[in-house]
CSV table of C-alpha atoms in Angstrom, one decimal:
chain,number,residue,atom,x,y,z
E,1,MET,CA,16.5,13.8,-128.2
E,2,ASP,CA,15.5,10.1,-127.9
E,3,ASP,CA,17.9,7.2,-128.3
E,4,LYS,CA,16.2,5.9,-131.5
E,5,THR,CA,16.8,9.3,-133.2
E,6,ILE,CA,20.4,9.4,-132.1
E,7,ILE,CA,21.0,5.8,-133.4
E,8,GLN,CA,19.2,6.8,-136.6
E,9,HIS,CA,21.7,9.7,-137.0
E,10,TYR,CA,24.5,7.2,-136.7
E,11,TRP,CA,22.8,4.9,-139.2
E,12,ASP,CA,22.4,7.9,-141.6
E,13,ARG,CA,26.1,8.8,-141.1
E,14,ASP,CA,25.0,12.2,-139.8
E,15,GLU,CA,27.8,13.7,-137.7
E,16,CYS,CA,25.3,15.4,-135.3
E,17,ALA,CA,25.0,11.9,-133.8
E,18,ILE,CA,28.3,12.3,-131.9
E,19,THR,CA,27.3,15.8,-130.6
E,20,GLU,CA,23.9,14.5,-129.5
E,21,THR,CA,25.5,11.4,-127.9
E,22,ASP,CA,27.9,13.7,-126.0
E,23,GLU,CA,25.1,16.0,-124.8
E,24,LYS,CA,23.0,13.1,-123.6
E,25,TYR,CA,25.6,10.6,-122.4
E,26,GLY,CA,28.9,12.4,-122.2
E,27,SER,CA,28.9,12.8,-118.4
E,28,TYR,CA,27.8,9.2,-118.0
E,29,CYS,CA,30.7,8.0,-120.2
E,30,ARG,CA,33.2,10.3,-118.5
E,31,SER,CA,32.1,9.0,-115.1
E,32,ILE,CA,32.7,5.4,-116.0
E,33,ALA,CA,36.1,6.2,-117.6
E,34,ASN,CA,37.1,8.4,-114.7
E,35,ASN,CA,36.2,5.8,-112.1
E,36,ILE,CA,38.6,3.4,-113.8
E,37,LEU,CA,41.4,5.7,-114.7
E,38,SER,CA,41.2,8.5,-112.1
E,39,ASP,CA,42.7,10.9,-114.8
E,40,ARG,CA,40.5,13.4,-116.6
E,41,GLU,CA,42.6,13.5,-119.8
E,42,ASP,CA,42.7,9.8,-120.1
E,43,ALA,CA,39.0,9.5,-119.3
E,44,GLN,CA,38.2,12.1,-122.0
E,45,GLU,CA,40.4,10.2,-124.5
E,46,CYS,CA,38.4,7.1,-123.8
E,47,VAL,CA,35.1,8.9,-124.2
E,48,ASN,CA,36.3,10.3,-127.6
E,49,ASP,CA,37.4,6.8,-128.6
E,50,THR,CA,34.0,5.5,-127.5
E,51,TYR,CA,32.3,7.9,-129.9
E,52,LEU,CA,34.6,6.7,-132.7
E,53,LYS,CA,33.9,3.1,-132.0
E,54,THR,CA,30.2,3.8,-131.8
E,55,TRP,CA,30.4,5.6,-135.2
E,56,ASN,CA,32.2,2.5,-136.7
E,57,ALA,CA,29.8,0.0,-135.0
E,58,ILE,CA,26.5,1.7,-136.1
E,59,PRO,CA,25.7,0.5,-138.7
E,60,PRO,CA,25.7,-2.6,-138.9
E,61,GLN,CA,24.6,-2.9,-135.3
E,62,TRP,CA,21.5,-1.3,-133.9
E,63,PRO,CA,21.9,-1.1,-130.1
E,64,ARG,CA,18.8,-2.1,-128.1
E,65,VAL,CA,19.9,0.0,-125.2
E,66,LEU,CA,22.2,2.9,-126.2
E,67,PRO,CA,23.5,3.8,-122.7
E,68,ALA,CA,24.5,0.1,-122.1
E,69,PHE,CA,26.1,-0.1,-125.5
E,70,LEU,CA,28.1,3.1,-124.8
E,71,GLY,CA,28.9,2.0,-121.2
E,72,ARG,CA,30.3,-1.3,-122.4
E,73,ILE,CA,32.6,0.4,-125.0
E,74,VAL,CA,33.9,3.1,-122.7
E,75,ARG,CA,34.4,0.6,-119.8
E,76,ASN,CA,36.4,-1.8,-122.0
E,77,LEU,CA,38.5,1.1,-123.5
E,78,ALA,CA,39.2,2.5,-120.0
E,79,ILE,CA,40.2,-0.9,-118.6
E,80,ASN,CA,42.5,-1.5,-121.6
E,81,MET,CA,44.1,2.0,-121.1
E,82,TYR,CA,44.5,1.3,-117.4
E,83,GLU,CA,46.3,-1.9,-118.1
E,84,ARG,CA,48.5,-0.2,-120.7
E,85,ASN,CA,49.3,2.6,-118.3
E,86,ASN,CA,50.1,0.3,-115.4
E,87,ALA,CA,51.8,-2.5,-117.3
E,88,VAL,CA,55.2,-1.6,-115.9
E,89,LYS,CA,54.1,-0.9,-112.4
E,90,ARG,CA,51.8,-3.9,-112.0
E,91,GLY,CA,50.6,-2.3,-108.8
E,92,GLY,CA,47.1,-2.4,-107.5
E,93,GLY,CA,44.4,0.0,-108.3
E,94,GLN,CA,40.6,0.1,-108.4
E,95,PRO,CA,40.0,-1.8,-111.7
E,96,VAL,CA,42.6,-4.5,-110.8
E,97,LEU,CA,41.1,-4.9,-107.3
E,98,VAL,CA,37.6,-5.1,-108.6
E,99,LEU,CA,38.5,-7.7,-111.3
E,100,HIS,CA,40.5,-9.6,-108.7
E,101,GLU,CA,37.4,-9.8,-106.5
E,102,LEU,CA,35.4,-11.4,-109.3
E,103,GLU,CA,38.1,-13.9,-110.1
E,104,GLU,CA,36.8,-16.1,-107.3
E,105,CYS,CA,33.4,-16.3,-109.1
E,106,ILE,CA,33.8,-16.0,-112.9
E,107,PRO,CA,35.7,-18.5,-115.0
E,108,ASP,CA,38.7,-17.2,-117.0
E,109,ARG,CA,38.0,-17.5,-120.7
E,110,ALA,CA,41.6,-18.6,-121.3
E,111,MET,CA,41.2,-21.5,-118.9
E,112,ASP,CA,37.7,-22.5,-120.0
E,113,ILE,CA,37.4,-22.6,-123.8
E,114,GLU,CA,33.8,-23.8,-123.5
E,115,CYS,CA,32.9,-20.5,-121.8
E,116,ASP,CA,30.6,-18.5,-124.0
E,117,GLU,CA,30.7,-14.8,-123.1
E,118,ASN,CA,27.1,-14.1,-124.2
E,119,GLU,CA,25.8,-17.0,-122.2
E,120,LEU,CA,27.7,-15.9,-119.2
E,121,GLY,CA,26.4,-12.4,-119.6
E,122,GLU,CA,22.8,-13.7,-119.7
E,123,ILE,CA,23.3,-15.8,-116.6
E,124,ILE,CA,24.8,-12.8,-114.7
E,125,ASP,CA,21.8,-10.7,-115.9
E,126,SER,CA,19.4,-13.3,-114.6
E,127,PHE,CA,21.4,-13.4,-111.3
E,128,LEU,CA,21.1,-9.7,-111.0
E,129,GLY,CA,17.3,-10.0,-111.5
E,130,LEU,CA,17.1,-12.2,-108.5
E,131,LEU,CA,18.7,-9.6,-106.2
E,132,SER,CA,17.0,-6.9,-104.2
E,133,SER,CA,17.1,-3.5,-105.7
E,134,LYS,CA,19.6,-2.4,-103.1
E,135,ASN,CA,22.0,-5.4,-103.6
E,136,ARG,CA,21.7,-5.1,-107.4
E,137,LYS,CA,22.7,-1.4,-107.1
E,138,ILE,CA,25.7,-2.2,-104.9
E,139,PHE,CA,26.8,-5.0,-107.2
E,140,VAL,CA,26.5,-2.9,-110.4
E,141,MET,CA,28.2,0.1,-108.7
E,142,ARG,CA,31.2,-2.1,-107.7
E,143,TYR,CA,31.6,-4.4,-110.6
E,144,TRP,CA,30.3,-2.4,-113.6
E,145,TYR,CA,31.2,1.2,-112.6
E,146,THR,CA,34.2,0.1,-110.4
E,147,GLU,CA,33.1,2.5,-107.6
E,148,SER,CA,35.2,2.3,-104.5
E,149,VAL,CA,33.6,0.7,-101.4
E,150,ARG,CA,33.8,4.2,-99.8
E,151,ASN,CA,31.8,5.8,-102.6
E,152,ILE,CA,29.2,3.0,-102.5
E,153,SER,CA,28.9,3.3,-98.7
E,154,GLU,CA,28.3,7.1,-99.0
E,155,CYS,CA,25.8,6.7,-101.8
E,156,MET,CA,23.9,3.8,-100.1
E,157,LYS,CA,24.2,5.4,-96.6
E,158,MET,CA,25.9,2.3,-95.2
E,159,SER,CA,29.2,1.7,-93.4
E,160,GLU,CA,32.1,0.6,-95.5
E,161,ASN,CA,32.2,-2.7,-93.5
E,162,SER,CA,28.5,-3.3,-94.4
E,163,VAL,CA,29.1,-2.7,-98.1
E,164,SER,CA,32.1,-5.1,-98.0
E,165,ALA,CA,30.1,-7.8,-96.3
E,166,VAL,CA,27.3,-7.4,-98.8
E,167,LEU,CA,29.7,-7.6,-101.7
E,168,LYS,CA,31.3,-10.7,-100.2
E,169,ARG,CA,27.9,-12.4,-99.8
E,170,LEU,CA,27.0,-11.4,-103.4
E,171,ARG,CA,30.2,-12.9,-104.8
E,172,LYS,CA,29.5,-16.1,-102.9
E,173,LYS,CA,25.9,-16.2,-104.2
E,174,LEU,CA,27.1,-15.5,-107.8
E,175,ARG,CA,29.7,-18.3,-107.6
E,176,LYS,CA,27.0,-20.7,-106.4
E,177,TYR,CA,24.6,-19.5,-109.1
E,178,LEU,CA,27.2,-19.8,-111.8
E,179,ALA,CA,28.0,-23.4,-110.7
E,180,GLU,CA,24.3,-24.3,-110.8
E,181,LYS,CA,24.3,-23.0,-114.4
E,182,GLY,CA,27.4,-25.0,-115.4
E,183,PHE,CA,30.0,-22.3,-115.0
E,184,GLU,CA,32.5,-23.6,-112.5
E,185,LEU,CA,36.1,-22.4,-111.8
């Protein structure tokens, strides 16, 4: 079933929308949640919550790109759950490590009230458009899907050191690009 039809089912309040979403994008959503949480039950809970949030968001929203819409919801839910689950420990972990890596590039909203999230998102999108296909894939795998350097290296058939070096160069380029666009730390 195509995405327009699935969205229309949400719009019409037809419960088959959730079933259709799960059939088409369930493994995609579970993959995102599992990369962040590393726990199947928690990941499935996030996916279920994603469907509920999607049900509540459509209408009034009509997502332009359904998988990106779902991915953003499940990713945010999984990060929130990760933070709740690890609040006492305050240890490391993949999501914390990934977010820490980006701290050197992206301004913190709490520190920079002028920072507009949508504008920042558009600038990062344009930055990604400037990258080679390979570098864009590495960047998105790490900072959107929170894949480990090891998984990225296996997928891209590169050494872990090479992936780490590429990520370091990309963060440096992103920081410079953001500064040129007025987003400085």
